Amino acid sequence: MERKATRPRHPTVVEIGRARFGADPFPVIAGPCAVESAEQIVAVAKAVKEAGGVMLRGGCYKSNTTPYGFRGLGREGVKLLAAAGADVGLPVATQVLRAEDAEDAADQVDAIEVGSGSMQDFELLRVLGKLGKPVMLRRGASATLDEWLWSAEYVLAEGNDNVILVERGVRTFGGLEADMLDITAVPQLKELTHLPIVVDPSHAAGVVQRVQPLALAAQGVGADGVIIEVHPNPAAAKTVGPQLDLDSFVALMTALGIHRLRTTIDQIDRQIVRLLSSRQDLALEIGRVKAEQGLPIYIPDRESELLAIIEEEAIRAGLDAGHVRALFQLVLAESRRLQQLLRSR
Amino acid sequence: MERKATRPRHPTVVEIGRARFGADPFPVIAGPCAVESAEQIVAVAKAVKEAGGVMLRGGCYKSNTTPYGFRGLGREGVKLLAAAGADVGLPVATQVLRAEDAEDAADQVDAIEVGSGSMQDFELLRVLGKLGKPVMLRRGASATLDEWLWSAEYVLAEGNDNVILVERGVRTFGGLEADMLDITAVPQLKELTHLPIVVDPSHAAGVVQRVQPLALAAQGVGADGVIIEVHPNPAAAKTVGPQLDLDSFVALMTALGIHRLRTTIDQIDRQIVRLLSSRQDLALEIGRVKAEQGLPIYIPDRESELLAIIEEEAIRAGLDAGHVRALFQLVLAESRRLQQLLRSR
Amino acid sequence: MERKATRPRHPTVVEIGRARFGADPFPVIAGPCAVESAEQIVAVAKAVKEAGGVMLRGGCYKSNTTPYGFRGLGREGVKLLAAAGADVGLPVATQVLRAEDAEDAADQVDAIEVGSGSMQDFELLRVLGKLGKPVMLRRGASATLDEWLWSAEYVLAEGNDNVILVERGVRTFGGLEADMLDITAVPQLKELTHLPIVVDPSHAAGVVQRVQPLALAAQGVGADGVIIEVHPNPAAAKTVGPQLDLDSFVALMTALGIHRLRTTIDQIDRQIVRLLSSRQDLALEIGRVKAEQGLPIYIPDRESELLAIIEEEAIRAGLDAGHVRALFQLVLAESRRLQQLLRSR
Amino acid sequence: MERKATRPRHPTVVEIGRARFGADPFPVIAGPCAVESAEQIVAVAKAVKEAGGVMLRGGCYKSNTTPYGFRGLGREGVKLLAAAGADVGLPVATQVLRAEDAEDAADQVDAIEVGSGSMQDFELLRVLGKLGKPVMLRRGASATLDEWLWSAEYVLAEGNDNVILVERGVRTFGGLEADMLDITAVPQLKELTHLPIVVDPSHAAGVVQRVQPLALAAQGVGADGVIIEVHPNPAAAKTVGPQLDLDSFVALMTALGIHRLRTTIDQIDRQIVRLLSSRQDLALEIGRVKAEQGLPIYIPDRESELLAIIEEEAIRAGLDAGHVRALFQLVLAESRRLQQLLRSR
């Protein structure tokens, strides 16, 4: 039986919204430990979007050591999270503990998180495999890399390839203040699997001031992104565990070299590439028609006219007309080359 | 909020069938890793009963690292297990992974096992708390004693006090051949909690020949019992992991000093004690009536007659008449003392 | 290169004084964490001897986490320890940290202890190998069994086979109150090596009341003995760490089933066996002489005379004359058989 | 007793040669696991110097798990190392296992390394404290941060403040292929101690291709430098464990953004700053004389003359005269300000 998680192949790219885990330089997912209210999650959503984050996450079903503690807002929380994400234009993710909650949440969120304690809840993993939504699979507190990849296999075995591995620290002798971030797991996994791996430093950090150094270490080691816990007022949070306030989050994003503008440029570039691709598809379609009707590929008047329109557009947009003209001459030449190719077959 | 699991009180005694965990000297639970067939589970049931075991256990819902492996017989397995237990007169226990399976199994088994990987499946624990059946709660592979007791608290918080803690080894640097049995956890837990603790050495043993030494260590350290995996033909088992064959199991029971006869004597003693208790309740009831009616407590003719009947009975049963007469004179004297006490109030 | 520590062979028996580690049922070594004064070590020595311990140990060179703490009495401590041992007739052991202290101590003690922190002090191990004294080699706090056996190899490689392995707990996530006793190491080592293994539960116990359960676990699991820390007044000790007071030590010895009388009987039996062996050697020598001179093997008068002397002796000693006569008739018959055998070659 | 290692104070800067650990951006120490020959260590020394490394290290006294393996070249190795360092103008460091070797090596090397296995060899630490040479103190494989800092305390307690902490990974369940790099220890130690901390990723990496990601993680997390094992021909090395070849080392240095030129610029800048400081001291001295003699602070002719000289010098050096003039006008203005300040007291 070939294992899907560890077979040799090109790195898997998991696309969620506009983010592409495994391909983008260092996407940042952020949000509160727990969704607590509409105000709270909206405030975080805006801050995450503004600072250049690519996905909003928030806990709705909390796994709590004590039976007497806060258990999250449940379905109501999922709705608030989804609304906040829609509001600012970010995809959202939340953690589920039970298969039935996964089914319920799947309609409203863009990715499902699996917590450390559920890494070997194989029933849940099977259901997530069937649902097909991207899965963010945290490592168990004492799971080996091999066990972790076997858990990913449960999702992949159901035909769902969209698995992101999340390193969040493991339990060692190093005191129980916090688990130990296994930074070496990142290059080790790069050798073992094609799945993307992101780092969640909050738990291992233990305290707020260690989140930024660990996030920078994750960037240095070559992780495919990071998950940061952010809260508008950490002191008043309903859960313990370190969450950055909004200013610290912006400072972290700056330290990571991630700015909204840069992210936006990346997104525009990607749109340009997609439009070029659509344009080319259409040009090939036209090529086929020309071929059927015996029309010539190069029609000089048509190209002149087209370039004139583009130049005009460029000037209106404040761009250098000559620069844009040169670009489009390349595009047109490529079109002709492909049409020629089509005909010679 | 007072924690129920750790509050000071007398040791909790969990009664399952005739076994009393937390009171009996060293009860042994045994059975196969997985229920595989009627033949297999019946063979094991007979051997366990014969050798002096107090409970039969067998896995029906298996938690398997790989999605491509054996998952147990499920509901069919539970039926086979329950039938085998009924056949030989032993209570039965099985592990469940999902709340719905717990509800289903609860009608057929005497105790529910929670696996290491589910120790923090808080939804499941809550459901088990509500079901009220005794729960055998295995320690998570990297759980602290405190986290373990918090998981027990989930069951206790729902009003179910019948929790047995099961130490089965924890994950350390000591190689991954097997987890490390934390034998010190037993005396530590005796200080921390009133719940009984049994040891499951199979996983930590790794290989068959280490099961017996570890079981003897568990007995030495003062555990409230042990769980032993037994299979009629371990080489043909559908699961990996060391299981004793029937002969090795008998040898282990002998090494532990557990013989069927001794166990039977214990059970008879207990029945005698219960009958004495019932007898005393009745005597007190009679005492009250006598008091109301102003009748004397000591009626010599009645006692002589009673002793005569008992002597006759003793002779028929092959017992020394004088010995039994002496015993019952003590019983009667105690009855009179209590009746006197009642009247003097 | 064949490894000496792990090659297949009969179990190594390390003899220190009258104790034989690897052969005696469950020898107990005891003494204070640190030798503090003549009074203290003499008091412990008497108690250890009286309760049936086979060796006295006490720390003279202490390895202290802090540079500002008690470092032991050094050479003066070794002298006090040796004197106390001589006083009560027990062999003594102490730990050294430096090769030069080993050389110095070797003249005065019967065995050298190597602490957990020195398990990989290979220079020290080499020196101990050359000195030839029995070595009690503690496991490093995070050493695998293989690394531990490699450290033993350093001693064996120098021609010193007298190595006793001492399991004292390893470092895991289980909190830093104490290291975790790896009880499974005992049966694992029995499979891997011929060297005896004793358990030192004090450090893993963390507190006094857990020492006895762990010692009983060590006995149950099949260890070749145990090391117990004992102090006449633990509250006033110069080192931290749990030490039993003298009464608790006696209670522990009783729980282990070790009584001075039983130990003495063992020792007498052993002396009888040795005398029988010497007697047989002499009888064979006589046999050879008889053979050379053509004398008969059986000389009835000689045997009658001999038995008469023995009977007289038995009566004086308060023994049943017939019983002793019967015993010696067996001895004499065996002698004749061997002499016959000698002649028939 | 105040602990020296953890008392609040400005970060300690350990100066070795031109490198300043705790102040320089990210100094890189490099060298072979073991010094094997003059050719080998000279080749590495040149490569380290050329690529921008600040210190050469090489093992001469090797701590080897097996008694049958390579133990290093000893004193001969130290000589070769010192000669190679002198040759290229780099300070050198080597590890010692015994106090006597430390005393011997101290004359020839610029810093002494203490291995993981010797972190609690308190005798050695005391001797190193007395010797006064900078100490690079590796963390024990299962040492807590507190224990590590206590070991540093042994050196500090003897009056030697020049301690660099070296994180090299700790032992966890994560398989024994390699220890786990505790990257979080870096920010934790920044909170706990004023001592610099560098990361040695080789051991935790396990294989060569993980060394670079871990070094980048160390840079990201804010470590005070890194130690890299480099060998001209790793396949032929006398020790196991991953060592980079020379090309990979250059690639790593480039990835870290460390180029020889940049390092040189840093050194020149530092010289400029020192000269400016000396200049200012002299200017203040002159200021005092002027004050005593009642001379004016500003003497226009003197400044014009001075600037003329400087401009001439700048032109000869190929610098823009106006730019340099502007710089020095600032310097002179600052001098006047300080002299004024002096007088107004």
PDB file of C-alpha atoms in Angstrom, chain A residues 1-4 63-68 71 98 117 120-123 126 141-144 147 150-151 153-154 157 171 176, chain B residues 1-4 63-68 71 98 117 120-123 126 141-144 147 150-151 153-154 157 171 176:
ATOM      1  CA  MET A   1       0.000   0.000   0.000  1.00  0.00           C
ATOM      2  CA  GLU A   2       1.635   3.224  -1.112  1.00  0.00           C
ATOM      3  CA  ARG A   3       1.290   5.976   1.453  1.00  0.00           C
ATOM      4  CA  LYS A   4      -0.192   9.083  -0.127  1.00  0.00           C
ATOM      5  CA  SER A  63     -10.998  21.683  24.253  1.00  0.00           C
ATOM      6  CA  ASN A  64     -10.658  22.545  27.924  1.00  0.00           C
ATOM      7  CA  THR A  65      -8.675  20.512  30.468  1.00  0.00           C
ATOM      8  CA  THR A  66     -11.281  21.278  33.119  1.00  0.00           C
ATOM      9  CA  PRO A  67     -14.995  20.466  32.849  1.00  0.00           C
ATOM     10  CA  TYR A  68     -15.829  23.700  34.632  1.00  0.00           C
ATOM     11  CA  ARG A  71     -16.202  25.827  26.043  1.00  0.00           C
ATOM     12  CA  ARG A  98     -16.699  16.240  16.743  1.00  0.00           C
ATOM     13  CA  GLY A 117      -5.630  16.369  21.152  1.00  0.00           C
ATOM     14  CA  GLN A 120      -5.498  10.602  16.385  1.00  0.00           C
ATOM     15  CA  ASP A 121      -9.291  10.960  16.410  1.00  0.00           C
ATOM     16  CA  PHE A 122      -9.439   8.793  13.327  1.00  0.00           C
ATOM     17  CA  GLU A 123     -13.226   8.984  13.004  1.00  0.00           C
ATOM     18  CA  ARG A 126     -12.172  10.231   8.034  1.00  0.00           C
ATOM     19  CA  ALA A 141       1.767  16.605  21.911  1.00  0.00           C
ATOM     20  CA  SER A 142       3.825  13.443  21.773  1.00  0.00           C
ATOM     21  CA  ALA A 143       3.342  12.354  18.184  1.00  0.00           C
ATOM     22  CA  THR A 144       6.280  11.321  16.041  1.00  0.00           C
ATOM     23  CA  GLU A 147       2.378   9.117  13.355  1.00  0.00           C
ATOM     24  CA  TRP A 150      -0.320   8.602   9.201  1.00  0.00           C
ATOM     25  CA  SER A 151      -3.044  10.879  10.564  1.00  0.00           C
ATOM     26  CA  GLU A 153      -3.092   9.779   5.494  1.00  0.00           C
ATOM     27  CA  TYR A 154      -6.587   9.296   6.926  1.00  0.00           C
ATOM     28  CA  ALA A 157      -7.133   8.299   1.835  1.00  0.00           C
ATOM     29  CA  ARG A 171       5.907  17.604  25.331  1.00  0.00           C
ATOM     30  CA  LEU A 176       5.409  22.237  31.771  1.00  0.00           C
TER      31      LEU A 176
ATOM     32  CA  MET B   1     -14.758  24.808  42.637  1.00  0.00           C
ATOM     33  CA  GLU B   2     -13.753  21.741  44.599  1.00  0.00           C
ATOM     34  CA  ARG B   3     -12.287  19.028  42.399  1.00  0.00           C
ATOM     35  CA  LYS B   4     -14.102  15.759  42.940  1.00  0.00           C
ATOM     36  CA  SER B  63      -7.802   2.860  17.165  1.00  0.00           C
ATOM     37  CA  ASN B  64      -5.341   2.168  14.367  1.00  0.00           C
ATOM     38  CA  THR B  65      -2.467   4.453  13.355  1.00  0.00           C
ATOM     39  CA  THR B  66      -3.006   3.523   9.708  1.00  0.00           C
ATOM     40  CA  PRO B  67      -6.265   3.975   7.786  1.00  0.00           C
ATOM     41  CA  TYR B  68      -5.602   0.728   5.950  1.00  0.00           C
ATOM     42  CA  ARG B  71     -10.625  -1.696  12.865  1.00  0.00           C
ATOM     43  CA  ARG B  98     -17.238   7.529  19.869  1.00  0.00           C
ATOM     44  CA  GLY B 117      -5.696   8.560  22.628  1.00  0.00           C
ATOM     45  CA  GLN B 120      -8.848  14.181  26.421  1.00  0.00           C
ATOM     46  CA  ASP B 121     -11.898  13.472  24.249  1.00  0.00           C
ATOM     47  CA  PHE B 122     -13.977  15.537  26.613  1.00  0.00           C
ATOM     48  CA  GLU B 123     -17.229  14.996  24.740  1.00  0.00           C
ATOM     49  CA  ARG B 126     -19.083  13.710  29.433  1.00  0.00           C
ATOM     50  CA  ALA B 141       0.784   9.047  26.251  1.00  0.00           C
ATOM     51  CA  SER B 142       2.087  12.390  27.427  1.00  0.00           C
ATOM     52  CA  ALA B 143      -0.450  13.332  30.050  1.00  0.00           C
ATOM     53  CA  THR B 144       0.617  14.582  33.459  1.00  0.00           C
ATOM     54  CA  GLU B 147      -4.301  16.345  33.364  1.00  0.00           C
ATOM     55  CA  TRP B 150      -8.920  16.462  35.209  1.00  0.00           C
ATOM     56  CA  SER B 151     -10.154  13.990  32.600  1.00  0.00           C
ATOM     57  CA  GLU B 153     -13.192  14.927  36.721  1.00  0.00           C
ATOM     58  CA  TYR B 154     -15.269  15.131  33.515  1.00  0.00           C
ATOM     59  CA  ALA B 157     -18.709  15.936  37.359  1.00  0.00           C
ATOM     60  CA  ARG B 171       6.213   8.533  25.849  1.00  0.00           C
ATOM     61  CA  LEU B 176       9.923   4.049  20.416  1.00  0.00           C
TER      62      LEU B 176
END
